[in-house]
Coordinates of C-alpha atoms in Angstrom, one line a residue:
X1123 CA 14.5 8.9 25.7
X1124 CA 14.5 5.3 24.5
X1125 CA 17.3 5.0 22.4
X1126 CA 18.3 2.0 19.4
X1127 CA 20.3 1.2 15.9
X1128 CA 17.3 0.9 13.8
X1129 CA 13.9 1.8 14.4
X1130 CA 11.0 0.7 12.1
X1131 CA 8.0 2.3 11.7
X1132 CA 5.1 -0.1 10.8
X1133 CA 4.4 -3.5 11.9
X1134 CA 2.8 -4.8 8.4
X1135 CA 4.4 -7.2 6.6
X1136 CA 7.5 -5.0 5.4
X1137 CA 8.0 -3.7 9.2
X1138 CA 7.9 -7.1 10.5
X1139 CA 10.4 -8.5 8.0
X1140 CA 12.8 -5.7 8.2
X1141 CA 13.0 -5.9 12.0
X1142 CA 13.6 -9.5 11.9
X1143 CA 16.5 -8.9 9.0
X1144 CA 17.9 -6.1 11.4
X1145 CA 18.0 -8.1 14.5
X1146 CA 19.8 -11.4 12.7
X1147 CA 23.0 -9.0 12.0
X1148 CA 23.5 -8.1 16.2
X1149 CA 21.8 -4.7 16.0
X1150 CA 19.3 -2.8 19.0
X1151 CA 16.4 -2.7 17.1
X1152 CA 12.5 -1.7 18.1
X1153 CA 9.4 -1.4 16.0
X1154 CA 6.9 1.1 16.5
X1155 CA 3.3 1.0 15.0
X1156 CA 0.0 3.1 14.7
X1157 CA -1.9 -0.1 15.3
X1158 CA -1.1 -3.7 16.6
X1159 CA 0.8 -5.6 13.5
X1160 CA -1.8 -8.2 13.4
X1161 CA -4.6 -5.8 13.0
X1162 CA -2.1 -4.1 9.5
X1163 CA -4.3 -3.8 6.1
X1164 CA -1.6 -6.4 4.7
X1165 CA -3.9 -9.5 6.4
X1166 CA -6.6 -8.6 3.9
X1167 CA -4.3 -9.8 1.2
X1168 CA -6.5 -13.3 0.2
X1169 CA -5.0 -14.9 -3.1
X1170 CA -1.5 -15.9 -2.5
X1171 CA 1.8 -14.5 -3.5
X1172 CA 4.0 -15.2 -6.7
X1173 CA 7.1 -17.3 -6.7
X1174 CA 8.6 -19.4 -9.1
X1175 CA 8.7 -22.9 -7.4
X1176 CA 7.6 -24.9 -10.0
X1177 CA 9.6 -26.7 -12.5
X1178 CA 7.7 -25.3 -15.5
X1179 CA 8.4 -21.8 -14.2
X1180 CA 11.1 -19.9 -13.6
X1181 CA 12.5 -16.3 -12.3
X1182 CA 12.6 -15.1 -15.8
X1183 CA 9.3 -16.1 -16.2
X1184 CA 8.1 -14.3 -13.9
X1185 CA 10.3 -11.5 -14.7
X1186 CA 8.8 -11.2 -17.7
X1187 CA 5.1 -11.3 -16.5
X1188 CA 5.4 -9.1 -13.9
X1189 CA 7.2 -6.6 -17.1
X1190 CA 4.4 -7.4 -19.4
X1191 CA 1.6 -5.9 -16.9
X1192 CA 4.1 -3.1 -15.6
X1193 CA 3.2 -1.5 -19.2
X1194 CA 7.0 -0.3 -19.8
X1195 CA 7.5 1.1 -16.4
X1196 CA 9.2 -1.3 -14.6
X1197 CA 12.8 -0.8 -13.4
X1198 CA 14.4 -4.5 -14.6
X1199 CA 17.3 -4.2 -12.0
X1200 CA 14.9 -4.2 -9.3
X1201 CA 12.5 -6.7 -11.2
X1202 CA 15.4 -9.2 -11.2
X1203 CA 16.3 -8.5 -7.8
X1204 CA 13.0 -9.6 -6.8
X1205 CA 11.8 -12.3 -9.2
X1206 CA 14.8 -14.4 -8.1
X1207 CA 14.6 -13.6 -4.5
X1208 CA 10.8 -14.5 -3.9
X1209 CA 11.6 -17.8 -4.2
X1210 CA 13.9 -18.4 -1.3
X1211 CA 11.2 -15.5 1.1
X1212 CA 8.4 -17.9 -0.3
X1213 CA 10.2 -21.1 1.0
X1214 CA 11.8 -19.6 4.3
X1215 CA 8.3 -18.7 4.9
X1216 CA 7.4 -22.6 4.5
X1217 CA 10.1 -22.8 7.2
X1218 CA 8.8 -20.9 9.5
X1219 CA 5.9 -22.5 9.7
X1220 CA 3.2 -20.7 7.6
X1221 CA 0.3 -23.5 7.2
X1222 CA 0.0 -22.8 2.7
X1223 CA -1.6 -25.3 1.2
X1224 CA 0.1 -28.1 0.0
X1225 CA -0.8 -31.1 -2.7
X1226 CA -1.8 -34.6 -2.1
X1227 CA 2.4 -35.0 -2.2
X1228 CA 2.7 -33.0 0.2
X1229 CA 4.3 -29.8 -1.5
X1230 CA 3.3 -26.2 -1.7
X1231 CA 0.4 -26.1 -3.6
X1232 CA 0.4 -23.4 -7.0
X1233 CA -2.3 -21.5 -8.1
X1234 CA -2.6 -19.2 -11.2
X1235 CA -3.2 -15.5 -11.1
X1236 CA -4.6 -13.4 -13.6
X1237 CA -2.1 -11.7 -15.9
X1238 CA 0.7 -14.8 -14.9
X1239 CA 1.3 -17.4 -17.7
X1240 CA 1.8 -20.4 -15.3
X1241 CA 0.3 -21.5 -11.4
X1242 CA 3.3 -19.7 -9.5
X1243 CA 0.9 -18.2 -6.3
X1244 CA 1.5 -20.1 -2.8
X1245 CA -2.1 -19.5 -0.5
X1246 CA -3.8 -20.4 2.0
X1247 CA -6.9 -20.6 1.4
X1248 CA -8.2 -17.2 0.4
X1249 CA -6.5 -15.8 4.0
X1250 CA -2.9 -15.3 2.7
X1251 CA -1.9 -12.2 3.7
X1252 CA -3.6 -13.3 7.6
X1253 CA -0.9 -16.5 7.5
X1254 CA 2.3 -14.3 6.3
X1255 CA 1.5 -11.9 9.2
X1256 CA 1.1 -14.1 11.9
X1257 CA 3.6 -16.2 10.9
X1258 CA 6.5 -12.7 10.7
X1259 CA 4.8 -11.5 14.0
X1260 CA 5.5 -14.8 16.0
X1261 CA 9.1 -14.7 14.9
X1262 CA 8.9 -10.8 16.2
X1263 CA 7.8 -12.5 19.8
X1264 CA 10.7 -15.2 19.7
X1265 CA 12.9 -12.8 18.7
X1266 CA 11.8 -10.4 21.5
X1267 CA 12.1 -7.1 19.6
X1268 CA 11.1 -4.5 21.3
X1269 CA 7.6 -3.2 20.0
X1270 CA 5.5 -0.2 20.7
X1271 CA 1.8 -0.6 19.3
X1272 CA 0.0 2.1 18.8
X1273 CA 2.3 5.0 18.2
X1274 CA 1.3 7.3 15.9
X1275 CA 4.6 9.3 14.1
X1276 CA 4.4 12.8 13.9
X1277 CA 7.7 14.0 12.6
X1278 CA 11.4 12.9 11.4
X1279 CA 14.2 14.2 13.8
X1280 CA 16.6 15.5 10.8
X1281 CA 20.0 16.8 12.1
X1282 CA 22.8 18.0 10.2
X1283 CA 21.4 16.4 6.8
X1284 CA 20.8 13.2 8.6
X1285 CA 17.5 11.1 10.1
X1286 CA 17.9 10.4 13.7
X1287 CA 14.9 9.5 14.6
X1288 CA 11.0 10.2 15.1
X1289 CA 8.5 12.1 17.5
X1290 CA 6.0 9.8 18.2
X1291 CA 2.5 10.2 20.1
X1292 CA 1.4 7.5 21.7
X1293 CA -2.2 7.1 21.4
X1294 CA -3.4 5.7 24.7
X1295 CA -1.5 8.6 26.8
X1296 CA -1.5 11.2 24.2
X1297 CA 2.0 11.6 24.8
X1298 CA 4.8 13.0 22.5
X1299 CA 8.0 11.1 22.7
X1300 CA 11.1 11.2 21.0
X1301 CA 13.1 8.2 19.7
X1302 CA 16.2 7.8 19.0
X1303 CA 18.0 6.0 16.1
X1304 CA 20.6 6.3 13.6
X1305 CA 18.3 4.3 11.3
X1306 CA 15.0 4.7 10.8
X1307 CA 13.0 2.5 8.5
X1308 CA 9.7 3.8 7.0
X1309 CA 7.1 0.9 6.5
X1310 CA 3.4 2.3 7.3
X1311 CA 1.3 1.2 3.8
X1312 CA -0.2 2.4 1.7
X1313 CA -2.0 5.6 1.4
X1314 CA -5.8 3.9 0.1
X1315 CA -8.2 6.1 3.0
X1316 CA -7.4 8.9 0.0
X1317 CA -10.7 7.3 -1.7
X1318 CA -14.0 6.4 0.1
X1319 CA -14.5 3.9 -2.4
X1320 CA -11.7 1.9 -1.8
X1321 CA -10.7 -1.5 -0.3
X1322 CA -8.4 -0.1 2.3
X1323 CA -8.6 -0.4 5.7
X1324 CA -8.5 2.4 8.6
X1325 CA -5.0 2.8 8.8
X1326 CA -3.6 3.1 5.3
X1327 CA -3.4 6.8 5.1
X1328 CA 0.0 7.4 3.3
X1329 CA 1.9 8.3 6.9
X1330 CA 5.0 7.3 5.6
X1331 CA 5.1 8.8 2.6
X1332 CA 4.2 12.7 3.4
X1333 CA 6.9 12.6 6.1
X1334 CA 9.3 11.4 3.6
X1335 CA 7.9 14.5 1.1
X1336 CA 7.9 16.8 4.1
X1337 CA 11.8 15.8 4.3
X1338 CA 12.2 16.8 0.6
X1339 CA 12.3 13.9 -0.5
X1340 CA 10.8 12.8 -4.2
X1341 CA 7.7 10.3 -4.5
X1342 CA 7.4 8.6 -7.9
X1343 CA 4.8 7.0 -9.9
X1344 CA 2.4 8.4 -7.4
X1345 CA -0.6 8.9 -10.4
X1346 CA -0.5 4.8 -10.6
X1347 CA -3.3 4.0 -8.6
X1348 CA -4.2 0.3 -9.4
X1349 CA -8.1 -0.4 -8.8
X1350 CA -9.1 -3.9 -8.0
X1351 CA -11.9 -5.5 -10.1
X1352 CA -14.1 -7.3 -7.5
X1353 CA -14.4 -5.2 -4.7
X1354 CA -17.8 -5.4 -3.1
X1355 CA -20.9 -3.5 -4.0
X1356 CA -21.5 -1.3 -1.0
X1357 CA -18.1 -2.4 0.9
X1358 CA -14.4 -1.9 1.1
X1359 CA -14.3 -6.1 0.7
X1360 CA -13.4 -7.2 -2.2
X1361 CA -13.0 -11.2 -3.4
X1362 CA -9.6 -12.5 -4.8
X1363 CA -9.3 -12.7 -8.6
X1364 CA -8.1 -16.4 -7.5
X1365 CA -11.9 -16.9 -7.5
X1366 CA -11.5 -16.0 -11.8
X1367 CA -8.9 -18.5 -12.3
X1368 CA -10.8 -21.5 -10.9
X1369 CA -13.2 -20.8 -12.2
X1370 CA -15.9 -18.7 -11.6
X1371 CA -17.5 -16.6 -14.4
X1372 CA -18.0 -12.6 -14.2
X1373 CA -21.5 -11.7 -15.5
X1374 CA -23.4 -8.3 -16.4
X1375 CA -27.0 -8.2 -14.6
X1376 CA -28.5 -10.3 -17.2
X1377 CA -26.1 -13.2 -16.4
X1378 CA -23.8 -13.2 -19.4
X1379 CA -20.5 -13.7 -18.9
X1380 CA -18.3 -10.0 -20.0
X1381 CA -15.0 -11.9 -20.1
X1382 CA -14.2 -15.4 -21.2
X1383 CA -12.8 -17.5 -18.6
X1384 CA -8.7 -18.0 -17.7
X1385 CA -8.1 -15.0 -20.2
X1386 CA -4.9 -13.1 -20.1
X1387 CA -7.0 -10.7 -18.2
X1388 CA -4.6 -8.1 -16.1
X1389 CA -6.3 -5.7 -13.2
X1390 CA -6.2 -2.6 -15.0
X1391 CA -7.7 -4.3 -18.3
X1392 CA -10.5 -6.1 -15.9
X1393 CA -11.2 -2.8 -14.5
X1394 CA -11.5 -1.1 -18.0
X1395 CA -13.9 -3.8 -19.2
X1396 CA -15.8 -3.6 -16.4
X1397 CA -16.6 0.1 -16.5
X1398 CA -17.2 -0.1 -20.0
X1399 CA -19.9 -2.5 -19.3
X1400 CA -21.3 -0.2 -16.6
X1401 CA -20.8 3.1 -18.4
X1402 CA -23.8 5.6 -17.3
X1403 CA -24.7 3.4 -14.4
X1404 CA -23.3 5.7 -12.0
X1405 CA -22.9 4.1 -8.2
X1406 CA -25.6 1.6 -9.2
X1407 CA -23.9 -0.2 -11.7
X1408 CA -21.7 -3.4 -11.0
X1409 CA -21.4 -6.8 -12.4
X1410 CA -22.2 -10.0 -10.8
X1411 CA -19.2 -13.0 -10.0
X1412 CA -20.4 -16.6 -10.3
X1413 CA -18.9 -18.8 -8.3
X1414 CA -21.2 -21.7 -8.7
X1415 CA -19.1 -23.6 -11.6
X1416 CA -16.6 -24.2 -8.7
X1417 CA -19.2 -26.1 -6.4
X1418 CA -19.4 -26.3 -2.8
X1419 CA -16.6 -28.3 -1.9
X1420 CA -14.2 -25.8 -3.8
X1421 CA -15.2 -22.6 -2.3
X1422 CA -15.6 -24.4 0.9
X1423 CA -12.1 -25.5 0.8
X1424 CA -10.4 -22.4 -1.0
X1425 CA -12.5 -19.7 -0.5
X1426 CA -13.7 -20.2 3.2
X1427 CA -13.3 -16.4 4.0
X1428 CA -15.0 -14.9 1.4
X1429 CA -18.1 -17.3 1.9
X1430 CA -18.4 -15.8 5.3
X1431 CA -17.9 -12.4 4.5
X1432 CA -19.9 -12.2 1.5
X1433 CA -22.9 -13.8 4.1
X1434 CA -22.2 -11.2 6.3
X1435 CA -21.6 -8.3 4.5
X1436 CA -23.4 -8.7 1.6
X1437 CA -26.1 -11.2 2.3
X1438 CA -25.3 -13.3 -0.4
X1439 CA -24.6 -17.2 -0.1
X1440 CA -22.1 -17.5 -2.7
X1441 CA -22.6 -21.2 -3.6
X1442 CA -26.1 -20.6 -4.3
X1443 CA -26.2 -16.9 -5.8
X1444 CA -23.6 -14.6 -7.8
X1445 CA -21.9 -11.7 -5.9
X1446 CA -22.2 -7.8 -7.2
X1447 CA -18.6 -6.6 -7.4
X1448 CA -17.3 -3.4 -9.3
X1449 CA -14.3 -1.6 -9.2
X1450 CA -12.5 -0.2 -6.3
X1451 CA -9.0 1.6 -5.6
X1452 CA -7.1 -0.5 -4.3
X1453 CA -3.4 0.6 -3.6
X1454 CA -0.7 3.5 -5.3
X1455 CA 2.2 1.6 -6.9
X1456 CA 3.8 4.8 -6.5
X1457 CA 5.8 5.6 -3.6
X1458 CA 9.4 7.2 -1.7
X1459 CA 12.0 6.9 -4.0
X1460 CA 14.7 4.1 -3.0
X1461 CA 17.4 2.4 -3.9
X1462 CA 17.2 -1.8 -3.9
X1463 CA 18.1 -1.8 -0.4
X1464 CA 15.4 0.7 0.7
X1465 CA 18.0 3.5 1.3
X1466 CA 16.7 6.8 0.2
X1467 CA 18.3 10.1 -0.5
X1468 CA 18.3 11.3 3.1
X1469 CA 21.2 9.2 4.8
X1470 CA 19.9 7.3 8.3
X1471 CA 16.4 7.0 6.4
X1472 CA 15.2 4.1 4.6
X1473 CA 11.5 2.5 3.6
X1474 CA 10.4 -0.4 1.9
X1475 CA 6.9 -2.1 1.6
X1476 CA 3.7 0.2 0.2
X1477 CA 5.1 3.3 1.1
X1478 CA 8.0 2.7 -1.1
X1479 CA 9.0 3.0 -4.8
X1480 CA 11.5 1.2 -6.3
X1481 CA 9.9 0.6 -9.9
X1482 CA 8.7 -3.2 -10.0
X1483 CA 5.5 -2.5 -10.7
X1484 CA 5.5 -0.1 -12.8
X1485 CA 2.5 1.2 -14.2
X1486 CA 0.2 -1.7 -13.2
X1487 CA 1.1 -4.3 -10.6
X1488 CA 0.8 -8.5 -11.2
X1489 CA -1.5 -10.1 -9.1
X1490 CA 0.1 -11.5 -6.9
X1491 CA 3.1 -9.8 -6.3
X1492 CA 2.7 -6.8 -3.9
X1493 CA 2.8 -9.0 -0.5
X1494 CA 6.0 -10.8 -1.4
X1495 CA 7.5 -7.7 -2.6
X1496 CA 6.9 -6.3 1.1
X1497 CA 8.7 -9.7 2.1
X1498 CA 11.7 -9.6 -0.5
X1499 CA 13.0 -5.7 0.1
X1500 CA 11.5 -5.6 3.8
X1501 CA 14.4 -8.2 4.3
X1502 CA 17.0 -5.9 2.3
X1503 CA 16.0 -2.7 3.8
X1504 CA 16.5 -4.3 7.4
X1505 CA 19.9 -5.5 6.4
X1506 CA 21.1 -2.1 5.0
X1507 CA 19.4 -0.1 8.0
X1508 CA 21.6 -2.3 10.1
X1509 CA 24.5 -2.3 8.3
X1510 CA 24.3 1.9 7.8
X1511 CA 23.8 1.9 11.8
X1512 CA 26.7 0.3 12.5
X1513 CA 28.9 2.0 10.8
X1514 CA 27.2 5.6 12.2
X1515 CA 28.6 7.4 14.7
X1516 CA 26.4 8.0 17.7
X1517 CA 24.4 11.4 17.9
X1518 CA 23.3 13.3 21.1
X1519 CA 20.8 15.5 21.1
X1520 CA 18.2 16.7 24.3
X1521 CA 15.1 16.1 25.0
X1522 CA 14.2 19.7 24.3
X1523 CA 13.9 18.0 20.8
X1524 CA 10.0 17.2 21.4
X1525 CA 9.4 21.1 22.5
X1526 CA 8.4 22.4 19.0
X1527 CA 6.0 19.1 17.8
X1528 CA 4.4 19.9 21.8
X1529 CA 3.6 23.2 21.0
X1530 CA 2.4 22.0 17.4
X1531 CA -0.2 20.2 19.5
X1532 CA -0.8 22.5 22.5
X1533 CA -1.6 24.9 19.2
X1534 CA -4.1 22.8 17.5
X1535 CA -6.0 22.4 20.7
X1536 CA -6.2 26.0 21.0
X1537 CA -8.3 26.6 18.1
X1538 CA -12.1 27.1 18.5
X1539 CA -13.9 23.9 16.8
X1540 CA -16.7 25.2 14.4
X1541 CA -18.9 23.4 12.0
X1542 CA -15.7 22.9 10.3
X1543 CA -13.9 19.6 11.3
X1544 CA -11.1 17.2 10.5
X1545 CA -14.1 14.7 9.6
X1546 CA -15.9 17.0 7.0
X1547 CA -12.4 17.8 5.5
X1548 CA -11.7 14.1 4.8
X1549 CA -14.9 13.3 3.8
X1550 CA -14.5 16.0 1.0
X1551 CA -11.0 14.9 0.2
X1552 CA -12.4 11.2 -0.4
X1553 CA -15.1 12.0 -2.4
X1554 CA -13.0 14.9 -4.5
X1555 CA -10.7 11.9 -5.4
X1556 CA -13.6 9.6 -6.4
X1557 CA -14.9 12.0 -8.7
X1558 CA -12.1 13.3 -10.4
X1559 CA -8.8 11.5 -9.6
X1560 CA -11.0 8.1 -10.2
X1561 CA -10.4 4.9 -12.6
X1562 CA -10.5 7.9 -15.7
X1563 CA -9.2 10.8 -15.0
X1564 CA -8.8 14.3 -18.0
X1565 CA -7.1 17.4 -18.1
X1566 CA -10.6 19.4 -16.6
X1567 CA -11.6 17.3 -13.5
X1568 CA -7.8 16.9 -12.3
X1569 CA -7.6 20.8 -12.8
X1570 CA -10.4 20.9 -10.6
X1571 CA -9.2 18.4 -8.0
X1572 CA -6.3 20.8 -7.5
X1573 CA -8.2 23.8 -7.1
X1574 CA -10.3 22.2 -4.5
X1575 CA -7.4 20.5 -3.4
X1576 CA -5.7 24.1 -2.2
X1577 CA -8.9 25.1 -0.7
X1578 CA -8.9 22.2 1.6
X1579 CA -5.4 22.5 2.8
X1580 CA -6.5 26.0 3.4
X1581 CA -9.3 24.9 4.6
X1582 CA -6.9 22.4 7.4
X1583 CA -4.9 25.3 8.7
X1584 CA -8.0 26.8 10.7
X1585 CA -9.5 23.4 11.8
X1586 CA -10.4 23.2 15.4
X1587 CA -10.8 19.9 17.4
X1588 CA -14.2 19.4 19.5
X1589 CA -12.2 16.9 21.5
X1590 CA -9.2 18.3 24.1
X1591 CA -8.8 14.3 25.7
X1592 CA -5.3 12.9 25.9
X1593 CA -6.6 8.9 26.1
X1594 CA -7.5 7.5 22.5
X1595 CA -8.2 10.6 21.2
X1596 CA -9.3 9.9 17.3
X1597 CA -10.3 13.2 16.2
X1598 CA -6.7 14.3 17.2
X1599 CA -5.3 11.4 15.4
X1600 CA -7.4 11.5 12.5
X1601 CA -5.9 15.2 12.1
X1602 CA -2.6 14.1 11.9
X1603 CA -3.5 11.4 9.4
X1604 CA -5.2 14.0 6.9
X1605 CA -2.2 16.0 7.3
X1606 CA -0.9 13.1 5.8
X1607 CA -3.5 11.9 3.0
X1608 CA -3.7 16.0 1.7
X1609 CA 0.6 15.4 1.0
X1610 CA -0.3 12.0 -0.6
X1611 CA -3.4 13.6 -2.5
X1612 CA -1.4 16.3 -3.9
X1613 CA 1.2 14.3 -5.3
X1614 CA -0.9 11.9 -6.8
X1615 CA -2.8 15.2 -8.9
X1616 CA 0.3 16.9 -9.9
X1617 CA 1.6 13.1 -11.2
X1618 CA -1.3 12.5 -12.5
X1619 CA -1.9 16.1 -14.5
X1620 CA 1.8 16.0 -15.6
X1621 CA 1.7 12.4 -17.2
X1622 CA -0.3 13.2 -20.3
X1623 CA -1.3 9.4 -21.8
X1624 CA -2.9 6.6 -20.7
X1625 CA -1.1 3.5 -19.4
X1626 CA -1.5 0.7 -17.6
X1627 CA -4.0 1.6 -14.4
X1628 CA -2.8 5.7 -15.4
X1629 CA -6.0 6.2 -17.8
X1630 CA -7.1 9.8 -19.4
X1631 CA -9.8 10.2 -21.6
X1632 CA -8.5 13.1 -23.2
X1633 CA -4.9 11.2 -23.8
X1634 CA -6.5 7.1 -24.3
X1635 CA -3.8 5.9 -25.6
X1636 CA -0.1 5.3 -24.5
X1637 CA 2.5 7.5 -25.6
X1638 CA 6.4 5.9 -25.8
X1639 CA 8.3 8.6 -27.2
X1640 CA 7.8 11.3 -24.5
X1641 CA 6.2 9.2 -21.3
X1642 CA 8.3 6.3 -21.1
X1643 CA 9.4 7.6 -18.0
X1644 CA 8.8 8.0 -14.4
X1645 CA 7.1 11.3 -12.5
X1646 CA 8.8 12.8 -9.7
X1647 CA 7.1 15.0 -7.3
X1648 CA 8.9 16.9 -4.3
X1649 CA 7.9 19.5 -2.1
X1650 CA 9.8 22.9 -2.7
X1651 CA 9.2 25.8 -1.0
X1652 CA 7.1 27.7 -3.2
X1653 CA 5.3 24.5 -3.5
X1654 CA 5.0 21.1 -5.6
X1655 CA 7.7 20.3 -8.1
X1656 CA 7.2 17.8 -10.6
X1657 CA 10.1 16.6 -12.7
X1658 CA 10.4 13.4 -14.8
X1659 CA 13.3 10.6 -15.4
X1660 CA 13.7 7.7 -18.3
X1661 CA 12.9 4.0 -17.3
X1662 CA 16.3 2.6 -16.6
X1663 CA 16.2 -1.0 -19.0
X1664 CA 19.5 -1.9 -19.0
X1665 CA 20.8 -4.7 -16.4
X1666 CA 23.3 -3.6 -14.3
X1667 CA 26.3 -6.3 -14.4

């Protein structure tokens, strides 16, 4: 049974951060992921990431940008935390090697983001997330952490009111194994796969978070589900709003710009624009992005990845015609409830990155900030794992440990596969969430989405796989991952029915307008045993000294 301090799970961004953090301080530490970190959703982060390098700016600056989009839902202890810490990630990143752009002086180059007041995003190019993640996973190599790609999590080893490790199946035997560790640090994403029209790759499908609900522990915020204004047409692509504040002009179909240019424009006000423009279009409707006013050379030199996509995807040149975008979901802000140093309320189990909450969002996230968060609490989540599995005393336990999740699997392979399959189920699951769980939501469809909800986990219980293979098989994986997206999916409704008002990317058009005196607050949904609880708790805005 391999055996270490901390064990991540997750090779994204947050994973690869963590491990690093963990292995400075002396510690045994392994990462395990579903897929190989270079292939994780966070290298399809294109714009850049916030930090306050420049002399005009500042952490309080940024601070207060980051609180003005949040919508009143940000936690300012963990806002501070992070505003004056992405500064010294962003820089140690520089260190490392990551090849930003720089200016004709040779420092990082600073571009603005929508919804910031000054040019505080480092990029490269329009491939930012790709650098970051190359960049973490060489130091991984150096380092020589131990990694094991393509291990799929099925279940936290809880003993005695404490994490002590995982059950893992590895995907290219089929194999369960057990792993032990008095730390285990949750970092798999996002949970995005929950929509079909979304710009999330294969593999964000909310693992981390329904093991941590399965453990009884609370996710919060999980009805803020941020959509991104220029995903493509008929793709989960999307172009970075960088395009917007360079220049580039977002038009209805008869070429008339909908928004004037460099406006104080967040993503959740973009998005509401936008599909007031489009209102009884249906899947048809979109709006068109011009990026001629920037000319060749810019997009050539800036936007180099979204020329070739948009050519190749689309079939759009886009220095010589406008690109159809319109709205697609694009991440939860919510997530597992943790402290500042990822710890949650089960001891030995921490998370940080997508699948965690700690309220710096809030209720709609600045451009610009999610990838550096991953980097800024990935590191402090790796320190505290380490510095909890030092201090814990070592557990035994057999191998007989893996027995029940075998028979879990020898079980699903005994049912008889029928018309009904774990394809069909997530397709329905997708497209209930589109049509009712979408950019605006009411009271009726989201009491619908739970009543169809209930019939599809119903519906789960007696799904049968056509394939028995052990090597690579999908459909087996794919069933534990909508194990995983029907938690997520659940959580997100109840939130989402309880939090009666619209705010920030939360919008209800039977409640349109924000409500202070009662909703000021965050939701909290657990898993109890006669089912979901939802509870609620006051935004905490008072510095801690």
């Amino acid at each position: 049974m391999p055996e270490y301090e901390v064990l991540v799970v997750g090779g994204g961004v947050a994973g690869l951060r963590a491990a690093l953090a963990a292995h400075e301080t002396g510690v045994r530490v392994a990462l395990l992921s579903k897929t190989h970190p270079v292939r994780s959703h966070d290298s399809a982060s294109p714009g850049g990431f916030n930090a306050a390098l420049s002399p005009e700016d500042s952490a309080e600056h940024h601070a207060q940008d980051s609180a003005d989009a949040g919508a009143g839902l940000c936690e300012v202890n963990a806002l501070k935390a992070f505003c004056e810490e992405a500064a010294q990630e962003a820089l140690c990143l520089d260190h490392l090697g990551a090849p930003f752009n720089r200016t004709s002086e040779g420092m990082l180059a600073l571009r603005r983001l929508n919804g910031s007041r000054a040019p505080r995003a480092v990029f490269a190019a329009d491939f930012t997330g790709h650098v970051v993640l190359h960049t973490l996973y060489e130091q991984l190599l150096k380092a020589q952490i131990p990694t094991y790609d393509e291990w799929l999590v099925t279940s936290l080893i809880v003993d005695q009111g404490q994490c002590q490790g995982v059950v893992a199946l590895e995907l290219r035997t089929g194999k369960l194994e057990a792993f032990a560790a008095p730390a285990v640090l949750l970092a798999t994403g996002g949970a995005g796969r929950l929509y079909q029209r979304s710009t999330a790759s294969r593999s964000c499908t909310g693992d981390g978070m329904s093991l941590a609900y399965r453990a009884g522990l609370r996710l919060v915020d999980m009805e803020m589900v941020q959509y991104h204004p220029l995903g493509f047409r008929a793709h989960r692509a999307f172009a970075s709003e960088a395009t917007l504040t360079e220049g580039a002009l977002l038009c209805d179909t008869a070429g008339q710009p909908v928004l004037p240019p460099n406006g104080p424009f967040t993503r959740d006000s973009f998005c509401r624009v936008m599909a007031e423009t489009n209102r009884g279009q249906g899947d048809a409707g979109c709006l068109l992005l011009d990026l001629r006013p920037l000319g060749k050379d810019v997009i050539a030199s800036h936007f180099q990845y979204l020329h070739r996509i948009a050519r190749d995807l689309a079939g759009v040149e886009i220095d010589h015609d406008p690109l159809p975008v319109r709205p697609l979901a694009h991440r939860l802000l919510g997530g597992v409830e943790t402290t500042l140093d990822g710890s949650t309320a089960l001891p030995g189990l921490f998370a940080a990155g997508e699948c965690a909450w700690l309220g710096v969002h809030g209720a709609n996230a600045l451009a610009g900030n999610t990838l550096i968060t991953s980097v800024v609490f990935g590191r402090r989540a790796g320190a505290a794992a380490a510095a909890y599995a030092q201090a814990a005393r070592p557990t035994l336990w057999p191998e007989s440990i893996v027995k029940d999740p075998q028979a879990c699997v020898d079980a699903i392979f005994s049912r008889q596969a029928g018309e009904l399959t774990v394809a069909r189920i997530s397709h329905e699951l997708a497209a209930l969430m589109d049509e009712h769980v979408g950019l605006v939501r009411d009271g009726g469809g989201l009491a619908a989405a739970a009543e169809r909800l209930t019939a599809l986990k119903e519906r789960y219980a007696r799904v049968g796989l056509r394939h028995h293979g052990k090597i690579y098989n999908a459909e087996l994986v794919a069933f534990f991952e909508l194990a995983s997206l029907l938690d997520v999916a659940e959580a997100v409704i109840m939130a989402a029915q309880a939090r009666k008002e619209s705010r920030g990317v939360h919008q209800r058009s039977d409640f349109p307008l924000p409500n202070d005196k009662e909703w000021r607050q965050h939701t909290l949904v657990s898993h109890g045993v006669n089912g979901p609880i939802v509870e609620t708790r006051p935004v905490n805005s008072h510095l801690s000294p």
